[in-house]
Amino acid sequence: MACLLPHCLILHIPKTGSDWVRAACYEAVEGPITEIGDWHCDLQTAKQIMLDKGLEIPLIGTFVRNPLDWYRSAWLYWKETERFPRQEDEPKVESEDFERFVRNCMAVEPQGYLSTLYERFTGTMPGEVSVIGKQENLVNDLVRLLKLAGEVFDERKLRTVKAQNVGGFKTDIAFPGYTYDLAREVIQFESRAIERYGYVS
């Protein structure tokens, strides 16, 4: 679900720190917080819900993650919970084998599985979402988003909220690691996301 705060709307992309963002907002932001839409409600759905309710669309923010890390996190999450962050009507990509999982994603969406997913939340044109933070700088980027929106919040409380739903720590499941070739292919495959969100090495 997207979080509607007094002055901004935060969209939650799967496996980019959204559980922590939600917890931090509830802990630190003053004023009402309303969750809108279904599980991981995307940009167009959230905007339509607000328009249908006669609400003005506020500043919108969301968070992304380095594709190499996202695939690792999504696979570990599935291994630990048997849940994968996709809609029920979307093709199944899950696999016990990490490389097969990644290649399943490549087969489902040749233009970039994660790049396409991100665009459902960030839009395809500049400015559709005002603030796109990074999971790698989650705390500081959420603080920046809230300040830009003019939210009243306790920054000290926000910074003390513990990590949420971190993959790979709940069980003894080990991540097998990327091979050189697989990492190179992911970087090429997800070049749209890597270039757009500044993950170019």
mmCIF file with all atom_site columns, C-alpha atoms in Angstrom:
data_model
loop_
_atom_site.group_PDB
_atom_site.id
_atom_site.type_symbol
_atom_site.label_atom_id
_atom_site.label_alt_id
_atom_site.label_comp_id
_atom_site.label_asym_id
_atom_site.label_entity_id
_atom_site.label_seq_id
_atom_site.pdbx_PDB_ins_code
_atom_site.Cartn_x
_atom_site.Cartn_y
_atom_site.Cartn_z
_atom_site.occupancy
_atom_site.B_iso_or_equiv
_atom_site.pdbx_formal_charge
_atom_site.auth_seq_id
_atom_site.auth_comp_id
_atom_site.auth_asym_id
_atom_site.auth_atom_id
_atom_site.pdbx_PDB_model_num
ATOM 1   C CA . MET A 1 1   ? 0.000   0.000   0.000   1.00 0.00 ? 1   MET A CA 1
ATOM 2   C CA . ALA A 1 2   ? 1.090   3.574   -0.602  1.00 0.00 ? 2   ALA A CA 1
ATOM 3   C CA . CYS A 1 3   ? 1.389   5.832   2.443   1.00 0.00 ? 3   CYS A CA 1
ATOM 4   C CA . LEU A 1 4   ? -0.440  9.146   2.276   1.00 0.00 ? 4   LEU A CA 1
ATOM 5   C CA . LEU A 1 5   ? 1.042   11.561  4.799   1.00 0.00 ? 5   LEU A CA 1
ATOM 6   C CA . PRO A 1 6   ? -0.257  15.079  5.483   1.00 0.00 ? 6   PRO A CA 1
ATOM 7   C CA . HIS A 1 7   ? 1.924   16.583  2.725   1.00 0.00 ? 7   HIS A CA 1
ATOM 8   C CA . CYS A 1 8   ? 3.249   13.740  0.558   1.00 0.00 ? 8   CYS A CA 1
ATOM 9   C CA . LEU A 1 9   ? 2.514   10.329  -0.901  1.00 0.00 ? 9   LEU A CA 1
ATOM 10  C CA . ILE A 1 10  ? 5.131   7.588   -0.593  1.00 0.00 ? 10  ILE A CA 1
ATOM 11  C CA . LEU A 1 11  ? 4.966   4.660   -3.011  1.00 0.00 ? 11  LEU A CA 1
ATOM 12  C CA . HIS A 1 12  ? 6.447   1.372   -1.855  1.00 0.00 ? 12  HIS A CA 1
ATOM 13  C CA . ILE A 1 13  ? 8.404   -0.634  -4.427  1.00 0.00 ? 13  ILE A CA 1
ATOM 14  C CA . PRO A 1 14  ? 8.979   -4.243  -3.281  1.00 0.00 ? 14  PRO A CA 1
ATOM 15  C CA . LYS A 1 15  ? 12.357  -4.988  -1.675  1.00 0.00 ? 15  LYS A CA 1
ATOM 16  C CA . THR A 1 16  ? 13.619  -1.402  -1.576  1.00 0.00 ? 16  THR A CA 1
ATOM 17  C CA . GLY A 1 17  ? 13.212  -0.745  2.156   1.00 0.00 ? 17  GLY A CA 1
ATOM 18  C CA . SER A 1 18  ? 9.486   -0.050  2.083   1.00 0.00 ? 18  SER A CA 1
ATOM 19  C CA . ASP A 1 19  ? 8.760   -1.834  5.375   1.00 0.00 ? 19  ASP A CA 1
ATOM 20  C CA . TRP A 1 20  ? 11.303  0.363   7.137   1.00 0.00 ? 20  TRP A CA 1
ATOM 21  C CA . VAL A 1 21  ? 9.970   3.524   5.459   1.00 0.00 ? 21  VAL A CA 1
ATOM 22  C CA . ARG A 1 22  ? 6.439   2.690   6.598   1.00 0.00 ? 22  ARG A CA 1
ATOM 23  C CA . ALA A 1 23  ? 7.586   1.956   10.169  1.00 0.00 ? 23  ALA A CA 1
ATOM 24  C CA . ALA A 1 24  ? 9.702   5.120   10.305  1.00 0.00 ? 24  ALA A CA 1
ATOM 25  C CA . CYS A 1 25  ? 6.829   7.306   9.122   1.00 0.00 ? 25  CYS A CA 1
ATOM 26  C CA . TYR A 1 26  ? 4.454   5.873   11.710  1.00 0.00 ? 26  TYR A CA 1
ATOM 27  C CA . GLU A 1 27  ? 7.084   6.381   14.396  1.00 0.00 ? 27  GLU A CA 1
ATOM 28  C CA . ALA A 1 28  ? 8.234   9.888   13.536  1.00 0.00 ? 28  ALA A CA 1
ATOM 29  C CA . VAL A 1 29  ? 5.745   11.821  11.390  1.00 0.00 ? 29  VAL A CA 1
ATOM 30  C CA . GLU A 1 30  ? 3.138   14.016  13.080  1.00 0.00 ? 30  GLU A CA 1
ATOM 31  C CA . GLY A 1 31  ? -0.383  13.902  11.715  1.00 0.00 ? 31  GLY A CA 1
ATOM 32  C CA . PRO A 1 32  ? -2.524  11.212  10.110  1.00 0.00 ? 32  PRO A CA 1
ATOM 33  C CA . ILE A 1 33  ? -1.108  8.530   7.826   1.00 0.00 ? 33  ILE A CA 1
ATOM 34  C CA . THR A 1 34  ? -3.466  6.730   5.467   1.00 0.00 ? 34  THR A CA 1
ATOM 35  C CA . GLU A 1 35  ? -2.553  3.595   3.541   1.00 0.00 ? 35  GLU A CA 1
ATOM 36  C CA . ILE A 1 36  ? -4.150  3.528   0.104   1.00 0.00 ? 36  ILE A CA 1
ATOM 37  C CA . GLY A 1 37  ? -4.449  0.885   -2.574  1.00 0.00 ? 37  GLY A CA 1
ATOM 38  C CA . ASP A 1 38  ? -3.557  -2.774  -2.507  1.00 0.00 ? 38  ASP A CA 1
ATOM 39  C CA . TRP A 1 39  ? -0.216  -4.463  -1.938  1.00 0.00 ? 39  TRP A CA 1
ATOM 40  C CA . HIS A 1 40  ? 2.532   -2.299  -3.472  1.00 0.00 ? 40  HIS A CA 1
ATOM 41  C CA . CYS A 1 41  ? 0.113   0.141   -5.109  1.00 0.00 ? 41  CYS A CA 1
ATOM 42  C CA . ASP A 1 42  ? 1.858   1.743   -8.119  1.00 0.00 ? 42  ASP A CA 1
ATOM 43  C CA . LEU A 1 43  ? 1.917   5.342   -9.358  1.00 0.00 ? 43  LEU A CA 1
ATOM 44  C CA . GLN A 1 44  ? -1.070  5.353   -11.700 1.00 0.00 ? 44  GLN A CA 1
ATOM 45  C CA . THR A 1 45  ? -3.239  3.349   -9.308  1.00 0.00 ? 45  THR A CA 1
ATOM 46  C CA . ALA A 1 46  ? -2.439  5.648   -6.382  1.00 0.00 ? 46  ALA A CA 1
ATOM 47  C CA . LYS A 1 47  ? -3.117  8.785   -8.420  1.00 0.00 ? 47  LYS A CA 1
ATOM 48  C CA . GLN A 1 48  ? -6.429  7.392   -9.649  1.00 0.00 ? 48  GLN A CA 1
ATOM 49  C CA . ILE A 1 49  ? -7.517  6.496   -6.114  1.00 0.00 ? 49  ILE A CA 1
ATOM 50  C CA . MET A 1 50  ? -6.778  10.029  -4.969  1.00 0.00 ? 50  MET A CA 1
ATOM 51  C CA . LEU A 1 51  ? -8.588  11.591  -7.923  1.00 0.00 ? 51  LEU A CA 1
ATOM 52  C CA . ASP A 1 52  ? -11.603 9.344   -7.337  1.00 0.00 ? 52  ASP A CA 1
ATOM 53  C CA . LYS A 1 53  ? -11.713 10.565  -3.740  1.00 0.00 ? 53  LYS A CA 1
ATOM 54  C CA . GLY A 1 54  ? -11.405 14.190  -4.812  1.00 0.00 ? 54  GLY A CA 1
ATOM 55  C CA . LEU A 1 55  ? -8.003  14.570  -3.154  1.00 0.00 ? 55  LEU A CA 1
ATOM 56  C CA . GLU A 1 56  ? -5.247  16.816  -4.455  1.00 0.00 ? 56  GLU A CA 1
ATOM 57  C CA . ILE A 1 57  ? -2.167  14.859  -5.489  1.00 0.00 ? 57  ILE A CA 1
ATOM 58  C CA . PRO A 1 58  ? 0.730   15.958  -3.238  1.00 0.00 ? 58  PRO A CA 1
ATOM 59  C CA . LEU A 1 59  ? 4.479   15.620  -3.651  1.00 0.00 ? 59  LEU A CA 1
ATOM 60  C CA . ILE A 1 60  ? 5.227   11.975  -4.478  1.00 0.00 ? 60  ILE A CA 1
ATOM 61  C CA . GLY A 1 61  ? 8.290   9.998   -3.457  1.00 0.00 ? 61  GLY A CA 1
ATOM 62  C CA . THR A 1 62  ? 9.566   6.439   -3.725  1.00 0.00 ? 62  THR A CA 1
ATOM 63  C CA . PHE A 1 63  ? 12.760  4.400   -3.354  1.00 0.00 ? 63  PHE A CA 1
ATOM 64  C CA . VAL A 1 64  ? 14.791  2.191   -5.685  1.00 0.00 ? 64  VAL A CA 1
ATOM 65  C CA . ARG A 1 65  ? 17.679  -0.231  -5.188  1.00 0.00 ? 65  ARG A CA 1
ATOM 66  C CA . ASN A 1 66  ? 20.739  -1.386  -7.114  1.00 0.00 ? 66  ASN A CA 1
ATOM 67  C CA . PRO A 1 67  ? 19.503  -4.175  -9.417  1.00 0.00 ? 67  PRO A CA 1
ATOM 68  C CA . LEU A 1 68  ? 22.229  -6.597  -8.338  1.00 0.00 ? 68  LEU A CA 1
ATOM 69  C CA . ASP A 1 69  ? 21.153  -6.183  -4.710  1.00 0.00 ? 69  ASP A CA 1
ATOM 70  C CA . TRP A 1 70  ? 17.453  -6.276  -5.589  1.00 0.00 ? 70  TRP A CA 1
ATOM 71  C CA . TYR A 1 71  ? 17.670  -9.685  -7.254  1.00 0.00 ? 71  TYR A CA 1
ATOM 72  C CA . ARG A 1 72  ? 19.623  -11.071 -4.294  1.00 0.00 ? 72  ARG A CA 1
ATOM 73  C CA . SER A 1 73  ? 17.136  -9.665  -1.781  1.00 0.00 ? 73  SER A CA 1
ATOM 74  C CA . ALA A 1 74  ? 14.041  -10.759 -3.725  1.00 0.00 ? 74  ALA A CA 1
ATOM 75  C CA . TRP A 1 75  ? 15.368  -14.309 -4.108  1.00 0.00 ? 75  TRP A CA 1
ATOM 76  C CA . LEU A 1 76  ? 16.287  -14.611 -0.412  1.00 0.00 ? 76  LEU A CA 1
ATOM 77  C CA . TYR A 1 77  ? 12.877  -13.237 0.562   1.00 0.00 ? 77  TYR A CA 1
ATOM 78  C CA . TRP A 1 78  ? 11.189  -15.907 -1.546  1.00 0.00 ? 78  TRP A CA 1
ATOM 79  C CA . LYS A 1 79  ? 13.422  -18.659 -0.128  1.00 0.00 ? 79  LYS A CA 1
ATOM 80  C CA . GLU A 1 80  ? 12.602  -17.592 3.442   1.00 0.00 ? 80  GLU A CA 1
ATOM 81  C CA . THR A 1 81  ? 8.897   -16.839 3.073   1.00 0.00 ? 81  THR A CA 1
ATOM 82  C CA . GLU A 1 82  ? 7.765   -18.628 -0.114  1.00 0.00 ? 82  GLU A CA 1
ATOM 83  C CA . ARG A 1 83  ? 6.409   -15.261 -1.216  1.00 0.00 ? 83  ARG A CA 1
ATOM 84  C CA . PHE A 1 84  ? 7.694   -13.283 -4.176  1.00 0.00 ? 84  PHE A CA 1
ATOM 85  C CA . PRO A 1 85  ? 6.931   -9.602  -4.819  1.00 0.00 ? 85  PRO A CA 1
ATOM 86  C CA . ARG A 1 86  ? 4.769   -9.955  -7.907  1.00 0.00 ? 86  ARG A CA 1
ATOM 87  C CA . GLN A 1 87  ? 1.076   -9.725  -8.671  1.00 0.00 ? 87  GLN A CA 1
ATOM 88  C CA . GLU A 1 88  ? -0.877  -12.986 -8.862  1.00 0.00 ? 88  GLU A CA 1
ATOM 89  C CA . ASP A 1 89  ? -1.571  -12.547 -12.577 1.00 0.00 ? 89  ASP A CA 1
ATOM 90  C CA . GLU A 1 90  ? 2.113   -12.001 -13.421 1.00 0.00 ? 90  GLU A CA 1
ATOM 91  C CA . PRO A 1 91  ? 4.255   -14.896 -14.721 1.00 0.00 ? 91  PRO A CA 1
ATOM 92  C CA . LYS A 1 92  ? 5.963   -17.040 -12.116 1.00 0.00 ? 92  LYS A CA 1
ATOM 93  C CA . VAL A 1 93  ? 9.731   -16.549 -12.021 1.00 0.00 ? 93  VAL A CA 1
ATOM 94  C CA . GLU A 1 94  ? 10.628  -18.191 -8.710  1.00 0.00 ? 94  GLU A CA 1
ATOM 95  C CA . SER A 1 95  ? 13.254  -20.945 -8.670  1.00 0.00 ? 95  SER A CA 1
ATOM 96  C CA . GLU A 1 96  ? 15.337  -22.760 -6.061  1.00 0.00 ? 96  GLU A CA 1
ATOM 97  C CA . ASP A 1 97  ? 18.365  -21.910 -8.190  1.00 0.00 ? 97  ASP A CA 1
ATOM 98  C CA . PHE A 1 98  ? 19.344  -18.236 -8.045  1.00 0.00 ? 98  PHE A CA 1
ATOM 99  C CA . GLU A 1 99  ? 20.723  -18.064 -11.583 1.00 0.00 ? 99  GLU A CA 1
ATOM 100 C CA . ARG A 1 100 ? 17.607  -19.749 -12.964 1.00 0.00 ? 100 ARG A CA 1
ATOM 101 C CA . PHE A 1 101 ? 15.462  -17.232 -11.075 1.00 0.00 ? 101 PHE A CA 1
ATOM 102 C CA . VAL A 1 102 ? 17.342  -14.326 -12.670 1.00 0.00 ? 102 VAL A CA 1
ATOM 103 C CA . ARG A 1 103 ? 17.104  -15.884 -16.126 1.00 0.00 ? 103 ARG A CA 1
ATOM 104 C CA . ASN A 1 104 ? 13.384  -16.466 -15.641 1.00 0.00 ? 104 ASN A CA 1
ATOM 105 C CA . CYS A 1 105 ? 13.029  -12.731 -14.992 1.00 0.00 ? 105 CYS A CA 1
ATOM 106 C CA . MET A 1 106 ? 15.012  -11.996 -18.145 1.00 0.00 ? 106 MET A CA 1
ATOM 107 C CA . ALA A 1 107 ? 12.740  -14.259 -20.178 1.00 0.00 ? 107 ALA A CA 1
ATOM 108 C CA . VAL A 1 108 ? 9.550   -12.692 -18.798 1.00 0.00 ? 108 VAL A CA 1
ATOM 109 C CA . GLU A 1 109 ? 10.584  -9.095  -19.472 1.00 0.00 ? 109 GLU A CA 1
ATOM 110 C CA . PRO A 1 110 ? 13.353  -8.726  -22.099 1.00 0.00 ? 110 PRO A CA 1
ATOM 111 C CA . GLN A 1 111 ? 13.382  -4.933  -21.612 1.00 0.00 ? 111 GLN A CA 1
ATOM 112 C CA . GLY A 1 112 ? 14.449  -5.369  -17.990 1.00 0.00 ? 112 GLY A CA 1
ATOM 113 C CA . TYR A 1 113 ? 12.287  -7.017  -15.350 1.00 0.00 ? 113 TYR A CA 1
ATOM 114 C CA . LEU A 1 114 ? 13.244  -4.600  -12.578 1.00 0.00 ? 114 LEU A CA 1
ATOM 115 C CA . SER A 1 115 ? 13.540  -1.572  -14.871 1.00 0.00 ? 115 SER A CA 1
ATOM 116 C CA . THR A 1 116 ? 9.950   -2.156  -15.950 1.00 0.00 ? 116 THR A CA 1
ATOM 117 C CA . LEU A 1 117 ? 8.806   -2.702  -12.359 1.00 0.00 ? 117 LEU A CA 1
ATOM 118 C CA . TYR A 1 118 ? 10.467  0.538   -11.238 1.00 0.00 ? 118 TYR A CA 1
ATOM 119 C CA . GLU A 1 119 ? 8.754   2.490   -14.008 1.00 0.00 ? 119 GLU A CA 1
ATOM 120 C CA . ARG A 1 120 ? 5.357   1.442   -12.676 1.00 0.00 ? 120 ARG A CA 1
ATOM 121 C CA . PHE A 1 121 ? 6.227   3.458   -9.560  1.00 0.00 ? 121 PHE A CA 1
ATOM 122 C CA . THR A 1 122 ? 8.488   6.229   -10.856 1.00 0.00 ? 122 THR A CA 1
ATOM 123 C CA . GLY A 1 123 ? 6.786   6.828   -14.196 1.00 0.00 ? 123 GLY A CA 1
ATOM 124 C CA . THR A 1 124 ? 8.676   7.072   -17.455 1.00 0.00 ? 124 THR A CA 1
ATOM 125 C CA . MET A 1 125 ? 8.917   10.856  -17.722 1.00 0.00 ? 125 MET A CA 1
ATOM 126 C CA . PRO A 1 126 ? 10.981  13.214  -15.533 1.00 0.00 ? 126 PRO A CA 1
ATOM 127 C CA . GLY A 1 127 ? 8.963   14.786  -12.742 1.00 0.00 ? 127 GLY A CA 1
ATOM 128 C CA . GLU A 1 128 ? 6.180   12.208  -12.493 1.00 0.00 ? 128 GLU A CA 1
ATOM 129 C CA . VAL A 1 129 ? 7.648   11.396  -9.089  1.00 0.00 ? 129 VAL A CA 1
ATOM 130 C CA . SER A 1 130 ? 9.325   14.312  -7.335  1.00 0.00 ? 130 SER A CA 1
ATOM 131 C CA . VAL A 1 131 ? 11.778  12.428  -5.107  1.00 0.00 ? 131 VAL A CA 1
ATOM 132 C CA . ILE A 1 132 ? 13.368  9.073   -5.935  1.00 0.00 ? 132 ILE A CA 1
ATOM 133 C CA . GLY A 1 133 ? 15.492  7.948   -3.018  1.00 0.00 ? 133 GLY A CA 1
ATOM 134 C CA . LYS A 1 134 ? 17.781  4.934   -2.797  1.00 0.00 ? 134 LYS A CA 1
ATOM 135 C CA . GLN A 1 135 ? 17.655  1.953   -0.483  1.00 0.00 ? 135 GLN A CA 1
ATOM 136 C CA . GLU A 1 136 ? 21.408  2.327   -0.078  1.00 0.00 ? 136 GLU A CA 1
ATOM 137 C CA . ASN A 1 137 ? 20.850  5.751   1.525   1.00 0.00 ? 137 ASN A CA 1
ATOM 138 C CA . LEU A 1 138 ? 17.399  5.022   2.905   1.00 0.00 ? 138 LEU A CA 1
ATOM 139 C CA . VAL A 1 139 ? 17.428  7.013   6.140   1.00 0.00 ? 139 VAL A CA 1
ATOM 140 C CA . ASN A 1 140 ? 18.934  10.196  4.749   1.00 0.00 ? 140 ASN A CA 1
ATOM 141 C CA . ASP A 1 141 ? 16.805  10.065  1.617   1.00 0.00 ? 141 ASP A CA 1
ATOM 142 C CA . LEU A 1 142 ? 13.596  9.635   3.628   1.00 0.00 ? 142 LEU A CA 1
ATOM 143 C CA . VAL A 1 143 ? 14.600  12.616  5.781   1.00 0.00 ? 143 VAL A CA 1
ATOM 144 C CA . ARG A 1 144 ? 15.205  14.638  2.607   1.00 0.00 ? 144 ARG A CA 1
ATOM 145 C CA . LEU A 1 145 ? 11.826  13.599  1.169   1.00 0.00 ? 145 LEU A CA 1
ATOM 146 C CA . LEU A 1 146 ? 9.942   14.528  4.340   1.00 0.00 ? 146 LEU A CA 1
ATOM 147 C CA . LYS A 1 147 ? 11.703  17.893  4.574   1.00 0.00 ? 147 LYS A CA 1
ATOM 148 C CA . LEU A 1 148 ? 10.991  18.725  0.929   1.00 0.00 ? 148 LEU A CA 1
ATOM 149 C CA . ALA A 1 149 ? 7.327   17.887  1.497   1.00 0.00 ? 149 ALA A CA 1
ATOM 150 C CA . GLY A 1 150 ? 7.161   20.101  4.574   1.00 0.00 ? 150 GLY A CA 1
ATOM 151 C CA . GLU A 1 151 ? 6.224   17.246  6.889   1.00 0.00 ? 151 GLU A CA 1
ATOM 152 C CA . VAL A 1 152 ? 6.508   17.760  10.639  1.00 0.00 ? 152 VAL A CA 1
ATOM 153 C CA . PHE A 1 153 ? 8.500   14.849  12.046  1.00 0.00 ? 153 PHE A CA 1
ATOM 154 C CA . ASP A 1 154 ? 10.969  13.860  14.757  1.00 0.00 ? 154 ASP A CA 1
ATOM 155 C CA . GLU A 1 155 ? 14.220  13.165  12.934  1.00 0.00 ? 155 GLU A CA 1
ATOM 156 C CA . ARG A 1 156 ? 15.842  11.636  16.006  1.00 0.00 ? 156 ARG A CA 1
ATOM 157 C CA . LYS A 1 157 ? 13.036  9.086   16.336  1.00 0.00 ? 157 LYS A CA 1
ATOM 158 C CA . LEU A 1 158 ? 13.168  8.336   12.626  1.00 0.00 ? 158 LEU A CA 1
ATOM 159 C CA . ARG A 1 159 ? 16.889  7.610   12.760  1.00 0.00 ? 159 ARG A CA 1
ATOM 160 C CA . THR A 1 160 ? 16.470  5.116   15.611  1.00 0.00 ? 160 THR A CA 1
ATOM 161 C CA . VAL A 1 161 ? 13.922  2.886   13.842  1.00 0.00 ? 161 VAL A CA 1
ATOM 162 C CA . LYS A 1 162 ? 15.440  -0.567  13.389  1.00 0.00 ? 162 LYS A CA 1
ATOM 163 C CA . ALA A 1 163 ? 15.818  -2.335  10.052  1.00 0.00 ? 163 ALA A CA 1
ATOM 164 C CA . GLN A 1 164 ? 12.723  -4.200  8.883   1.00 0.00 ? 164 GLN A CA 1
ATOM 165 C CA . ASN A 1 165 ? 12.276  -7.418  6.901   1.00 0.00 ? 165 ASN A CA 1
ATOM 166 C CA . VAL A 1 166 ? 15.948  -7.846  5.946   1.00 0.00 ? 166 VAL A CA 1
ATOM 167 C CA . GLY A 1 167 ? 16.486  -10.930 3.775   1.00 0.00 ? 167 GLY A CA 1
ATOM 168 C CA . GLY A 1 168 ? 19.113  -13.501 4.664   1.00 0.00 ? 168 GLY A CA 1
ATOM 169 C CA . PHE A 1 169 ? 19.035  -13.087 8.438   1.00 0.00 ? 169 PHE A CA 1
ATOM 170 C CA . LYS A 1 170 ? 15.935  -15.055 9.462   1.00 0.00 ? 170 LYS A CA 1
ATOM 171 C CA . THR A 1 171 ? 17.184  -18.482 8.402   1.00 0.00 ? 171 THR A CA 1
ATOM 172 C CA . ASP A 1 172 ? 20.408  -20.250 7.520   1.00 0.00 ? 172 ASP A CA 1
ATOM 173 C CA . ILE A 1 173 ? 19.736  -19.885 3.792   1.00 0.00 ? 173 ILE A CA 1
ATOM 174 C CA . ALA A 1 174 ? 22.940  -18.809 2.071   1.00 0.00 ? 174 ALA A CA 1
ATOM 175 C CA . PHE A 1 175 ? 23.109  -16.625 -1.001  1.00 0.00 ? 175 PHE A CA 1
ATOM 176 C CA . PRO A 1 176 ? 25.220  -18.461 -3.609  1.00 0.00 ? 176 PRO A CA 1
ATOM 177 C CA . GLY A 1 177 ? 26.660  -15.274 -5.067  1.00 0.00 ? 177 GLY A CA 1
ATOM 178 C CA . TYR A 1 178 ? 26.871  -13.958 -8.605  1.00 0.00 ? 178 TYR A CA 1
ATOM 179 C CA . THR A 1 179 ? 29.201  -15.361 -11.195 1.00 0.00 ? 179 THR A CA 1
ATOM 180 C CA . TYR A 1 180 ? 31.075  -12.792 -13.253 1.00 0.00 ? 180 TYR A CA 1
ATOM 181 C CA . ASP A 1 181 ? 28.978  -13.579 -16.314 1.00 0.00 ? 181 ASP A CA 1
ATOM 182 C CA . LEU A 1 182 ? 25.642  -13.416 -14.496 1.00 0.00 ? 182 LEU A CA 1
ATOM 183 C CA . ALA A 1 183 ? 26.464  -10.088 -12.847 1.00 0.00 ? 183 ALA A CA 1
ATOM 184 C CA . ARG A 1 184 ? 27.529  -8.664  -16.205 1.00 0.00 ? 184 ARG A CA 1
ATOM 185 C CA . GLU A 1 185 ? 24.308  -9.864  -17.823 1.00 0.00 ? 185 GLU A CA 1
ATOM 186 C CA . VAL A 1 186 ? 22.150  -8.329  -15.073 1.00 0.00 ? 186 VAL A CA 1
ATOM 187 C CA . ILE A 1 187 ? 23.937  -4.992  -15.467 1.00 0.00 ? 187 ILE A CA 1
ATOM 188 C CA . GLN A 1 188 ? 23.320  -5.079  -19.218 1.00 0.00 ? 188 GLN A CA 1
ATOM 189 C CA . PHE A 1 189 ? 19.766  -6.380  -18.852 1.00 0.00 ? 189 PHE A CA 1
ATOM 190 C CA . GLU A 1 190 ? 18.826  -3.690  -16.312 1.00 0.00 ? 190 GLU A CA 1
ATOM 191 C CA . SER A 1 191 ? 20.745  -0.883  -18.015 1.00 0.00 ? 191 SER A CA 1
ATOM 192 C CA . ARG A 1 192 ? 17.674  1.381   -18.042 1.00 0.00 ? 192 ARG A CA 1
ATOM 193 C CA . ALA A 1 193 ? 17.391  1.298   -14.258 1.00 0.00 ? 193 ALA A CA 1
ATOM 194 C CA . ILE A 1 194 ? 21.137  1.431   -13.701 1.00 0.00 ? 194 ILE A CA 1
ATOM 195 C CA . GLU A 1 195 ? 21.550  4.527   -15.859 1.00 0.00 ? 195 GLU A CA 1
ATOM 196 C CA . ARG A 1 196 ? 18.362  6.341   -14.872 1.00 0.00 ? 196 ARG A CA 1
ATOM 197 C CA . TYR A 1 197 ? 18.834  6.001   -11.115 1.00 0.00 ? 197 TYR A CA 1
ATOM 198 C CA . GLY A 1 198 ? 22.570  6.583   -11.045 1.00 0.00 ? 198 GLY A CA 1
ATOM 199 C CA . TYR A 1 199 ? 23.958  3.104   -10.426 1.00 0.00 ? 199 TYR A CA 1
ATOM 200 C CA . VAL A 1 200 ? 26.554  3.376   -13.182 1.00 0.00 ? 200 VAL A CA 1
ATOM 201 C CA . SER A 1 201 ? 29.878  2.224   -11.741 1.00 0.00 ? 201 SER A CA 1
#
